[in-house]
Short mmCIF file of C-alpha atoms in Angstrom, two decimals:
data_model
loop_
_atom_site.label_atom_id
_atom_site.label_comp_id
_atom_site.label_asym_id
_atom_site.label_seq_id
_atom_site.Cartn_x
_atom_site.Cartn_y
_atom_site.Cartn_z
CA MET A 1 15.88 37.84 -49.55
CA GLY A 2 16.12 39.56 -52.80
CA THR A 3 14.56 38.23 -55.85
CA SER A 4 18.21 37.58 -57.35
CA LYS A 5 19.03 34.95 -54.71
CA GLN A 6 18.75 31.57 -55.71
CA ARG A 7 16.74 29.05 -54.44
CA TRP A 8 16.98 25.15 -54.63
CA ARG A 9 14.88 22.55 -53.11
CA ILE A 10 17.25 20.62 -50.99
CA SER A 11 17.03 16.92 -49.37
CA PHE A 12 17.64 17.80 -45.36
CA HIS A 13 20.17 15.76 -43.68
CA LYS A 14 19.67 14.05 -40.97
CA SER A 15 22.42 14.16 -38.31
CA PRO A 16 23.47 10.66 -37.24
CA PHE A 17 23.89 11.91 -33.36
CA LYS A 18 20.11 12.65 -33.71
CA GLN A 19 17.96 10.69 -31.27
CA PRO A 20 14.78 9.00 -32.91
CA SER A 21 13.04 9.86 -29.85
CA PHE A 22 13.71 13.91 -30.32
CA PRO A 23 10.67 15.65 -30.90
CA LYS A 24 11.04 17.23 -34.63
CA GLU A 25 10.60 21.01 -33.43
CA PHE A 26 13.74 20.50 -31.52
CA VAL A 27 15.93 19.73 -35.13
CA CYS A 28 17.26 22.31 -37.23
CA PRO A 29 15.86 21.65 -40.58
CA ILE A 30 19.54 22.56 -42.19
CA SER A 31 21.79 20.95 -39.98
CA GLY A 32 19.71 18.05 -38.77
CA SER A 33 20.94 18.39 -35.23
CA LEU A 34 19.42 19.58 -31.95
CA MET A 35 19.71 23.25 -31.79
CA ALA A 36 21.83 24.79 -28.87
CA ASP A 37 20.84 28.23 -30.17
CA PRO A 38 17.51 28.62 -31.62
CA VAL A 39 16.47 31.55 -33.62
CA ILE A 40 12.85 32.68 -35.22
CA VAL A 41 13.26 34.30 -38.48
CA SER A 42 10.51 36.57 -39.78
CA SER A 43 8.39 33.88 -41.77
CA GLY A 44 8.02 32.07 -38.19
CA HIS A 45 10.54 29.07 -38.63
CA THR A 46 13.24 28.37 -36.49
CA PHE A 47 17.10 27.65 -37.18
CA GLU A 48 20.28 26.98 -35.59
CA ARG A 49 21.38 30.37 -35.72
CA HIS A 50 24.48 29.91 -37.68
CA CYS A 51 22.80 28.07 -39.89
CA VAL A 52 20.60 31.12 -40.62
CA HIS A 53 23.87 32.98 -41.03
CA ALA A 54 25.27 31.02 -43.23
CA CYS A 55 22.50 30.72 -45.53
CA LYS A 56 22.55 34.33 -45.68
CA SER A 57 26.07 34.56 -46.67
CA LEU A 58 25.76 32.41 -49.46
CA SER A 59 22.23 33.91 -50.72
CA PHE A 60 20.74 30.37 -50.20
CA THR A 61 16.78 30.08 -49.18
CA PRO A 62 16.27 26.53 -48.94
CA ILE A 63 12.68 25.31 -49.61
CA LEU A 64 11.64 23.29 -46.82
CA PRO A 65 10.03 19.71 -46.83
CA ASP A 66 6.25 21.15 -46.54
CA GLY A 67 7.05 23.68 -49.58
CA SER A 68 7.28 26.81 -47.59
CA ILE A 69 10.20 29.37 -47.73
CA PRO A 70 11.64 30.82 -44.87
CA ASP A 71 12.46 34.67 -44.53
CA PHE A 72 15.47 35.30 -43.26
CA SER A 73 15.07 39.10 -42.88
CA THR A 74 14.81 39.41 -38.91
CA ILE A 75 16.23 36.91 -36.47
CA ILE A 76 15.08 36.84 -33.16
CA PRO A 77 16.55 34.20 -30.31
CA ASN A 78 13.67 31.71 -29.74
CA LEU A 79 14.73 31.64 -25.50
CA ALA A 80 11.66 29.46 -25.02
CA LEU A 81 12.58 26.70 -27.10
CA LYS A 82 16.05 27.09 -25.88
CA SER A 83 14.83 26.34 -22.22
CA THR A 84 12.71 23.30 -23.59
CA ILE A 85 15.40 21.69 -25.15
CA LEU A 86 17.74 22.11 -22.31
CA ASN A 87 15.19 20.50 -19.63
CA PHE A 88 14.53 17.57 -22.24
CA CYS A 89 17.87 16.93 -22.04
CA ARG A 90 18.56 17.06 -18.55
CA SER A 91 15.44 14.66 -17.67
CA SER A 92 16.50 12.33 -20.75
CA LEU A 93 20.16 12.75 -19.03
CA LEU A 94 21.83 13.73 -22.45
CA ASP A 95 24.42 16.46 -22.88
CA PRO A 96 22.87 19.69 -23.56
CA PRO A 97 23.76 20.34 -27.39
CA LYS A 98 26.73 22.20 -28.46
CA PRO A 99 26.00 25.14 -30.80
CA ILE A 100 27.89 24.61 -34.39
CA ASN A 101 30.40 27.37 -35.57
CA PHE A 102 29.76 29.49 -38.40
CA LEU A 103 32.65 28.01 -40.55
CA THR A 104 30.89 24.32 -39.94
CA ALA A 105 27.64 25.63 -40.94
CA GLU A 106 28.95 27.48 -43.90
CA ASN A 107 30.44 24.34 -45.49
CA LEU A 108 27.42 22.45 -44.73
CA VAL A 109 25.16 24.97 -46.47
CA SER A 110 27.59 25.09 -49.24
CA SER A 111 27.87 20.99 -49.57
CA LEU A 112 24.09 21.24 -49.69
CA MET A 113 24.11 23.77 -52.73
CA HIS A 114 26.48 21.94 -54.82
CA THR A 115 25.46 18.28 -54.52
CA GLN A 116 21.79 18.65 -54.73
CA LYS A 117 22.19 21.19 -57.58
CA ALA A 118 21.69 18.43 -60.31
CA GLN A 119 19.25 16.34 -58.48
CA ASN A 120 17.08 19.29 -58.00
CA LEU A 121 17.63 21.10 -61.71
CA SER A 122 15.90 17.12 -63.28
CA SER A 123 13.20 17.79 -60.75
CA LEU A 124 12.44 21.36 -61.03
CA ARG A 125 12.28 20.38 -64.96
CA ASN A 126 9.70 17.55 -64.25
CA ARG A 127 7.66 19.68 -62.28
CA VAL A 128 7.55 22.46 -64.96
CA LEU A 129 6.97 19.82 -68.13
CA SER A 130 4.13 18.40 -65.82
CA HIS A 131 2.81 21.45 -65.35
CA ILE A 132 2.81 22.19 -68.99
CA SER A 133 1.18 19.08 -70.46
CA THR A 134 -1.56 19.31 -67.65
CA SER A 135 -2.56 22.97 -68.40
CA SER A 136 -2.06 22.95 -72.19
CA GLU A 137 -5.39 23.77 -73.75
CA GLU A 138 -4.52 22.30 -77.16
CA SER A 139 -2.78 18.95 -78.17
CA VAL A 140 -0.64 18.85 -81.04
CA THR A 141 -2.50 19.91 -84.24
CA PRO A 142 -1.41 19.00 -87.73
CA ARG A 143 -0.84 22.09 -89.91
CA SER A 144 -4.52 21.01 -91.62
CA GLY A 145 -6.00 21.85 -89.03
CA PRO A 146 -8.22 25.14 -87.94
CA THR A 147 -7.43 25.68 -84.31
CA ARG A 148 -4.60 27.32 -82.68
CA PRO A 149 -2.57 26.37 -79.85
CA SER A 150 -2.76 28.82 -76.71
CA CYS A 151 0.96 30.10 -76.53
CA TYR A 152 0.16 32.93 -74.29
CA SER A 153 -0.50 30.76 -71.34
CA SER A 154 1.00 32.28 -68.04
CA SER A 155 3.65 30.65 -65.94
CA SER A 156 5.30 31.47 -62.81
CA ALA A 157 8.49 32.74 -62.43
CA SER A 158 9.39 30.86 -59.86
CA ASP A 159 9.11 27.88 -61.96
CA VAL A 160 12.03 28.31 -63.99
CA ASP A 161 13.91 31.28 -62.20
CA THR A 162 16.43 28.58 -60.68
CA LEU A 163 17.46 26.93 -63.79
CA ASN A 164 21.17 27.74 -65.00
CA THR A 165 22.23 26.16 -67.92
CA ASN A 166 25.38 24.38 -68.30
CA SER A 167 26.61 21.65 -70.86
CA TYR A 168 24.47 19.05 -69.05
CA GLU A 169 21.51 21.20 -69.60
CA GLU A 170 21.97 22.15 -73.15
CA ASP A 171 22.62 18.67 -74.02
CA GLU A 172 19.31 17.71 -72.09
CA LEU A 173 17.16 20.39 -74.11
CA VAL A 174 18.95 19.72 -77.48
CA THR A 175 18.09 16.10 -77.45
CA LYS A 176 14.63 16.73 -76.50
CA LEU A 177 14.28 19.26 -79.21
CA LYS A 178 15.82 16.84 -81.81
CA SER A 179 13.60 13.90 -80.59
CA SER A 180 11.59 11.99 -83.30
CA GLN A 181 8.56 12.08 -81.19
CA VAL A 182 6.52 15.15 -82.02
CA SER A 183 5.18 15.23 -78.49
CA GLU A 184 8.58 15.62 -76.75
CA GLN A 185 9.49 18.24 -79.52
CA GLU A 186 5.92 20.19 -78.27
CA GLU A 187 7.06 19.68 -74.20
CA ALA A 188 10.67 21.07 -75.16
CA VAL A 189 9.73 23.92 -76.97
CA ILE A 190 6.89 24.88 -74.89
CA PHE A 191 9.77 24.61 -71.95
CA PHE A 192 12.16 26.75 -73.58
CA ARG A 193 9.64 29.34 -74.55
CA LYS A 194 8.67 29.55 -70.77
CA LEU A 195 12.33 29.29 -69.88
CA THR A 196 13.20 32.22 -71.90
CA ARG A 197 10.68 34.71 -71.00
CA THR A 198 11.94 36.67 -68.14
CA ARG A 199 15.44 35.90 -67.41
CA GLU A 200 18.30 38.03 -69.46
CA GLU A 201 21.18 35.46 -68.42
CA THR A 202 19.16 32.46 -69.69
CA ARG A 203 18.63 33.78 -73.03
CA VAL A 204 21.93 34.38 -73.47
CA GLN A 205 23.14 30.92 -72.19
CA PHE A 206 20.98 29.49 -74.27
CA CYS A 207 21.40 31.39 -77.59
CA THR A 208 24.20 28.64 -78.52
CA PRO A 209 24.84 27.19 -82.12
CA ARG A 210 23.45 23.80 -81.22
CA VAL A 211 20.31 25.23 -79.98
CA LEU A 212 19.76 27.45 -82.72
CA SER A 213 20.52 24.28 -85.21
CA ALA A 214 17.64 22.35 -83.22
CA LEU A 215 15.12 25.44 -83.42
CA ARG A 216 15.76 26.08 -86.94
CA VAL A 217 14.20 22.84 -88.08
CA LEU A 218 11.10 23.04 -85.54
CA ILE A 219 10.27 26.39 -86.74
CA THR A 220 8.79 25.15 -89.88
CA SER A 221 7.02 22.28 -88.09
CA ARG A 222 3.55 21.39 -89.72
CA TYR A 223 2.54 20.89 -86.51
CA ALA A 224 0.93 24.19 -84.84
CA SER A 225 2.06 24.02 -81.13
CA VAL A 226 5.70 23.30 -82.38
CA GLN A 227 5.69 25.85 -84.65
CA VAL A 228 4.12 28.82 -82.67
CA ASN A 229 6.27 28.03 -79.58
CA SER A 230 9.62 27.99 -81.41
CA VAL A 231 9.38 30.94 -83.08
CA ALA A 232 8.12 32.62 -79.67
CA ALA A 233 11.15 31.17 -78.00
CA LEU A 234 13.23 32.69 -80.86
CA VAL A 235 11.86 35.92 -80.35
CA ASN A 236 12.64 35.60 -76.43
CA LEU A 237 16.34 34.70 -77.41
CA SER A 238 16.20 37.63 -79.71
CA LEU A 239 15.54 40.42 -77.31
CA GLU A 240 19.13 40.37 -75.95
CA ASN A 241 21.37 42.42 -77.83
CA ARG A 242 24.33 40.07 -77.37
CA ASN A 243 22.46 37.51 -79.14
CA LYS A 244 20.85 39.38 -82.60
CA VAL A 245 23.62 38.92 -84.73
CA LYS A 246 24.55 35.39 -83.55
CA ILE A 247 20.59 34.58 -84.19
CA VAL A 248 21.29 36.27 -87.79
CA ARG A 249 24.47 34.28 -88.87
CA SER A 250 23.12 30.96 -87.37
CA GLY A 251 21.13 30.33 -90.44
CA ILE A 252 17.96 30.97 -89.03
CA VAL A 253 16.53 33.58 -90.77
CA PRO A 254 15.45 31.81 -93.82
CA PRO A 255 13.01 29.44 -92.18
CA LEU A 256 11.64 32.73 -90.13
CA ILE A 257 11.09 34.19 -93.47
CA ASP A 258 9.01 31.06 -94.59
CA VAL A 259 6.84 31.10 -91.44
CA LEU A 260 5.83 34.85 -91.73
CA LYS A 261 5.01 33.89 -95.55
CA GLY A 262 2.87 31.03 -94.74
CA GLY A 263 2.98 30.20 -91.38
CA PHE A 264 0.11 29.82 -88.71
CA GLN A 265 -1.52 33.13 -87.91
CA GLU A 266 0.05 32.98 -84.38
CA SER A 267 3.39 32.06 -85.96
CA GLN A 268 3.76 34.68 -88.38
CA GLU A 269 2.76 37.07 -85.45
CA HIS A 270 6.02 36.03 -83.62
CA ALA A 271 7.70 36.02 -86.63
CA ALA A 272 7.00 39.73 -87.54
CA GLY A 273 8.17 40.53 -83.82
CA ALA A 274 11.29 38.77 -84.53
CA VAL A 275 12.37 40.20 -87.52
CA PHE A 276 11.88 43.69 -86.07
CA SER A 277 13.79 42.72 -82.99
CA LEU A 278 17.00 41.55 -85.09
CA ALA A 279 16.57 44.68 -87.30
CA LEU A 280 17.27 46.88 -84.20
CA ASP A 281 20.94 45.97 -84.71
CA ASP A 282 22.59 47.96 -87.50
CA GLN A 283 24.74 44.80 -88.39
CA ASN A 284 21.56 42.73 -89.34
CA LYS A 285 19.93 45.44 -91.16
CA THR A 286 21.41 44.54 -94.32
CA ALA A 287 21.78 40.93 -94.11
CA LEU A 288 17.89 40.97 -93.28
CA GLY A 289 17.24 42.73 -96.98
CA VAL A 290 19.73 40.64 -98.49
CA LEU A 291 18.02 37.31 -96.79
CA GLY A 292 14.32 38.13 -98.75
CA ALA A 293 12.59 39.65 -95.25
CA LEU A 294 11.25 42.82 -97.31
CA PRO A 295 8.84 41.20 -99.45
CA PRO A 296 6.99 39.11 -96.77
CA LEU A 297 7.05 42.05 -94.53
CA LEU A 298 5.19 44.41 -97.31
CA HIS A 299 2.48 41.92 -97.55
CA ALA A 300 2.43 41.35 -93.63
CA LEU A 301 1.36 45.13 -93.37
CA ARG A 302 -2.19 43.75 -94.76
CA SER A 303 -2.53 40.95 -92.16
CA GLU A 304 -5.43 40.26 -90.14
CA SER A 305 -3.54 40.77 -86.99
CA GLU A 306 -2.88 44.10 -85.83
CA ARG A 307 0.31 42.70 -83.80
CA THR A 308 1.95 41.53 -87.08
CA ARG A 309 1.13 44.83 -88.57
CA HIS A 310 2.15 46.75 -86.10
CA ASP A 311 5.75 44.63 -85.94
CA SER A 312 6.08 44.63 -89.64
CA ALA A 313 5.61 48.05 -90.02
CA LEU A 314 8.82 49.03 -87.40
CA ALA A 315 10.51 46.06 -89.00
CA LEU A 316 10.33 48.02 -92.41
CA TYR A 317 11.22 51.14 -90.80
CA HIS A 318 14.60 50.05 -89.40
CA LEU A 319 15.39 48.31 -92.38
CA SER A 320 14.76 51.33 -94.54
CA LEU A 321 17.42 53.17 -92.65
CA VAL A 322 19.95 51.20 -94.91
CA GLN A 323 20.28 52.66 -98.34
CA SER A 324 20.60 49.52 -99.99
CA ASN A 325 17.25 48.21 -98.40
CA ARG A 326 15.51 51.41 -99.86
CA ALA A 327 16.57 50.66 -103.02
CA LYS A 328 15.40 47.22 -102.82
CA LEU A 329 12.07 48.68 -101.70
CA VAL A 330 11.73 50.94 -104.37
CA LYS A 331 12.08 48.15 -106.89
CA LEU A 332 9.66 46.18 -105.38
CA GLY A 333 6.92 48.43 -105.90
CA ALA A 334 6.87 49.44 -102.17
CA VAL A 335 6.26 53.24 -102.44
CA GLN A 336 2.63 52.90 -104.66
CA ALA A 337 1.47 49.94 -102.11
CA LEU A 338 2.52 52.29 -99.06
CA LEU A 339 0.95 55.36 -100.34
CA GLY A 340 -1.93 53.15 -101.13
CA MET A 341 -2.12 52.40 -97.54
CA VAL A 342 -1.82 56.17 -96.26
CA LYS A 343 -4.67 57.11 -98.91
CA THR A 344 -7.24 54.37 -97.32
CA GLY A 345 -5.83 55.46 -93.97
CA HIS A 346 -4.40 51.86 -93.51
CA VAL A 347 -1.81 51.99 -90.29
CA THR A 348 -0.99 55.89 -91.73
CA GLY A 349 1.50 56.36 -88.54
CA ARG A 350 3.81 53.29 -89.14
CA VAL A 351 3.61 53.64 -92.75
CA MET A 352 4.38 57.09 -92.93
CA LEU A 353 7.79 56.65 -90.99
CA ILE A 354 8.88 54.34 -93.86
CA LEU A 355 7.90 56.62 -96.33
CA CYS A 356 9.87 59.50 -94.62
CA ASN A 357 12.93 57.29 -94.96
CA LEU A 358 12.12 56.44 -98.29
CA ALA A 359 11.93 60.27 -99.17
CA ALA A 360 15.52 60.52 -98.04
CA SER A 361 16.54 58.49 -100.84
CA SER A 362 17.20 59.88 -104.60
CA GLU A 363 15.33 56.57 -105.97
CA GLY A 364 12.69 56.78 -103.12
CA ARG A 365 11.94 60.61 -103.73
CA ALA A 366 11.68 59.83 -107.50
CA ALA A 367 9.13 57.01 -106.90
CA MET A 368 6.97 58.88 -104.43
CA LEU A 369 6.91 62.15 -106.63
CA ASP A 370 6.11 59.75 -109.87
CA GLY A 371 3.19 58.23 -107.53
CA GLY A 372 1.59 61.51 -106.39
CA ALA A 373 2.77 61.64 -103.20
CA VAL A 374 2.91 65.54 -102.63
CA GLU A 375 -0.76 65.91 -103.52
CA CYS A 376 -1.63 63.08 -101.03
CA PHE A 377 0.55 64.54 -98.34
CA VAL A 378 -1.04 67.99 -98.79
CA SER A 379 -4.27 66.54 -98.84
CA MET A 380 -4.19 65.05 -95.68
CA LEU A 381 -2.48 68.04 -94.03
CA ARG A 382 -5.51 70.00 -95.45
CA LYS A 383 -7.96 67.44 -94.17
CA GLY A 384 -6.06 66.63 -90.87
CA GLU A 385 -6.26 63.26 -91.49
CA PHE A 386 -4.17 61.85 -88.68
CA ASP A 387 -4.70 59.65 -86.06
CA SER A 388 -2.04 61.44 -83.71
CA GLU A 389 0.07 64.53 -83.88
CA SER A 390 3.09 62.67 -84.48
CA SER A 391 1.64 61.02 -87.70
CA ARG A 392 1.15 64.84 -88.56
CA GLU A 393 4.86 65.70 -87.88
CA ASN A 394 5.98 62.55 -90.02
CA CYS A 395 3.71 63.80 -92.93
CA ILE A 396 5.41 67.19 -92.97
CA ALA A 397 8.80 65.74 -92.57
CA ALA A 398 7.61 63.16 -95.38
CA LEU A 399 7.11 66.37 -97.47
CA TYR A 400 10.53 68.01 -96.41
CA GLY A 401 12.37 64.92 -97.75
CA LEU A 402 10.69 65.39 -101.20
CA SER A 403 11.67 68.84 -100.85
CA HIS A 404 14.92 68.31 -101.91
CA GLY A 405 13.66 66.80 -105.43
CA GLY A 406 14.32 69.96 -107.41
CA LEU A 407 12.08 71.78 -109.64
CA ARG A 408 10.12 68.89 -110.10
CA PHE A 409 8.82 69.08 -106.40
CA LYS A 410 8.35 72.75 -106.68
CA GLY A 411 6.00 72.50 -109.50
CA LEU A 412 3.91 69.78 -107.91
CA ALA A 413 3.89 71.68 -104.29
CA LYS A 414 2.38 74.52 -106.33
CA GLU A 415 -0.18 72.97 -108.03
CA ALA A 416 -1.31 71.27 -104.67
CA ALA A 417 -1.33 74.68 -103.02
CA ALA A 418 1.13 73.56 -100.62
CA GLU A 419 2.56 76.97 -99.85
CA GLU A 420 -0.36 78.48 -98.22
CA LEU A 421 -1.16 75.31 -96.18
CA LEU A 422 2.68 75.30 -94.62
CA ILE A 423 2.34 78.79 -93.78
CA GLN A 424 -0.70 78.12 -91.55
CA VAL A 425 1.47 74.78 -89.99
CA GLU A 426 4.17 77.33 -89.50
CA GLU A 427 2.14 79.46 -87.49
CA THR A 428 0.10 76.69 -85.38
CA GLY A 429 1.92 73.38 -85.61
CA SER A 430 4.18 71.76 -83.05
CA GLU A 431 7.89 73.00 -83.09
CA ARG A 432 8.69 69.83 -84.87
CA ALA A 433 6.20 70.82 -87.48
CA LYS A 434 6.99 74.56 -87.50
CA ASP A 435 10.36 73.76 -88.12
CA LYS A 436 10.15 71.43 -91.14
CA ALA A 437 7.61 73.46 -92.59
CA ARG A 438 9.74 76.60 -92.57
CA LYS A 439 12.56 74.93 -94.21
CA ILE A 440 10.11 73.56 -96.91
CA LEU A 441 8.96 76.98 -97.45
CA GLU A 442 12.44 78.36 -97.79
CA VAL A 443 13.13 76.06 -100.18
CA LEU A 444 10.39 77.13 -102.43
CA ARG A 445 11.10 80.48 -102.15
CA GLN A 446 14.77 80.48 -102.90
CA ARG A 447 13.94 78.57 -105.77
CA ASP A 448 11.17 81.31 -106.84
CA GLU A 449 13.89 83.97 -106.64
CA GLU A 450 16.43 81.97 -108.73
CA GLU A 451 13.60 81.59 -111.40
CA GLU A 452 12.69 85.35 -111.65
CA GLU A 453 16.68 86.07 -112.07
CA VAL A 454 16.55 84.02 -115.03
CA ASP A 455 15.51 85.50 -118.67
CA TRP A 456 13.88 82.41 -119.65
CA GLU A 457 12.98 84.18 -123.17
CA LYS A 458 16.84 85.22 -123.91
CA LEU A 459 18.13 81.96 -122.99
CA LEU A 460 15.97 80.15 -125.36
CA ASN A 461 16.81 82.75 -128.10
CA SER A 462 20.57 82.18 -127.55
CA ASP A 463 20.02 78.30 -127.81
CA ASP A 464 18.28 79.17 -131.15
CA ASP A 465 21.11 81.01 -132.13
CA ILE A 466 23.72 78.77 -131.13
CA SER A 467 21.54 75.79 -133.01
CA GLN A 468 21.66 78.03 -136.55
CA SER A 469 24.92 78.95 -136.11
CA ARG A 470 25.93 75.27 -135.84
CA ILE A 471 23.78 74.27 -138.86
CA SER A 472 25.48 77.03 -140.82
CA THR A 473 28.91 75.63 -139.83
CA SER A 474 28.35 72.33 -140.89
CA SER A 475 26.57 73.48 -144.07
CA SER A 476 30.06 75.24 -144.96
#
């Protein structure tokens, strides 16, 4: 059976016609009746033929009482068992069993699927929560505690892949999330995190105003496990494009930013990932800037956690695609901070992406020219201080953005002896680097020709003549 097909634990019904003395291997595990047309499936189990066809038709795979799961991909008649059953009936003076038709089998399987669903979901939740409680490496820890919870423990997809959400499931989840008992909150957020880890439909169905409202309160919990798993669950929800705008509009971003500022280290990692994920949607970029995401993201670039630095840089890159956020970053002093990181070799590649965006705005160009960006970038190109070819290309792209800065860029580029270096890049660089270097050189050379056509001495003398004429006129 395919992985997309549902699997439910079912209680196998016993037929009222079944005799207590019948050997259990004579009885179909699904119909509960003596088998008239037994078949062996690929997994070695035996069923009534039409019960197998009904399960395949309804994409239903039962879990047998012994915990095994049958494989219906191949069906072979079990002639030996059929003969044994017939002999048993004759010796017991019983009528031979009659095969059930397909419609009857389908109705039976369908009835089992629907009537057992609520009970099976509850049983499934209890098993998963029991597993979580016994396998957690750390109990609930107050915020003042130095330890961190294990939030990366793996969970089998089969534990949660059958849990379909409906109003009943949402009610139960929200009730646990809003519980006054910290232990119940912890169980709920750990379960919710595992539940939303792999299944797209579950992430979409559980991203409701009620769930987000309950999660919003727990994100800033002073208990490590509750906080970490709440933010991690939010990251999972944000992975779906349909959820991104909904999450931002739910009011959950301010507490998320609070965690990014001062939450547990592991929570900060997840918070940076959540903001990065939310920033991928164009509708969220301006809102995240207005809600105050930029300052803590800048601060997080110096985090001890590589994961936090990585996701914060990518979040800033996407947010800086919007002009309003570029202006905010300049006012925050981001240019000086980012150039300082580049000069010290701190996350150079990702920081250079942000500087490329800033160089595309007039405010960013001015701040970068003031901050010595031209000299910095030319020096890096000369020394080859890059961790990858893409970082080198981004450095040249940033220079290209600055080349729109007019005569000031030209003067700084000449002072840094950039032209000779750019000629080398044009000859030996990658295609992208060659293209950018060529365009920068065109800008520099074009402006040289314009300057040669201007008689600066004559222009200055003419200005003096005009000034003297104005003085004479005013004196009369």
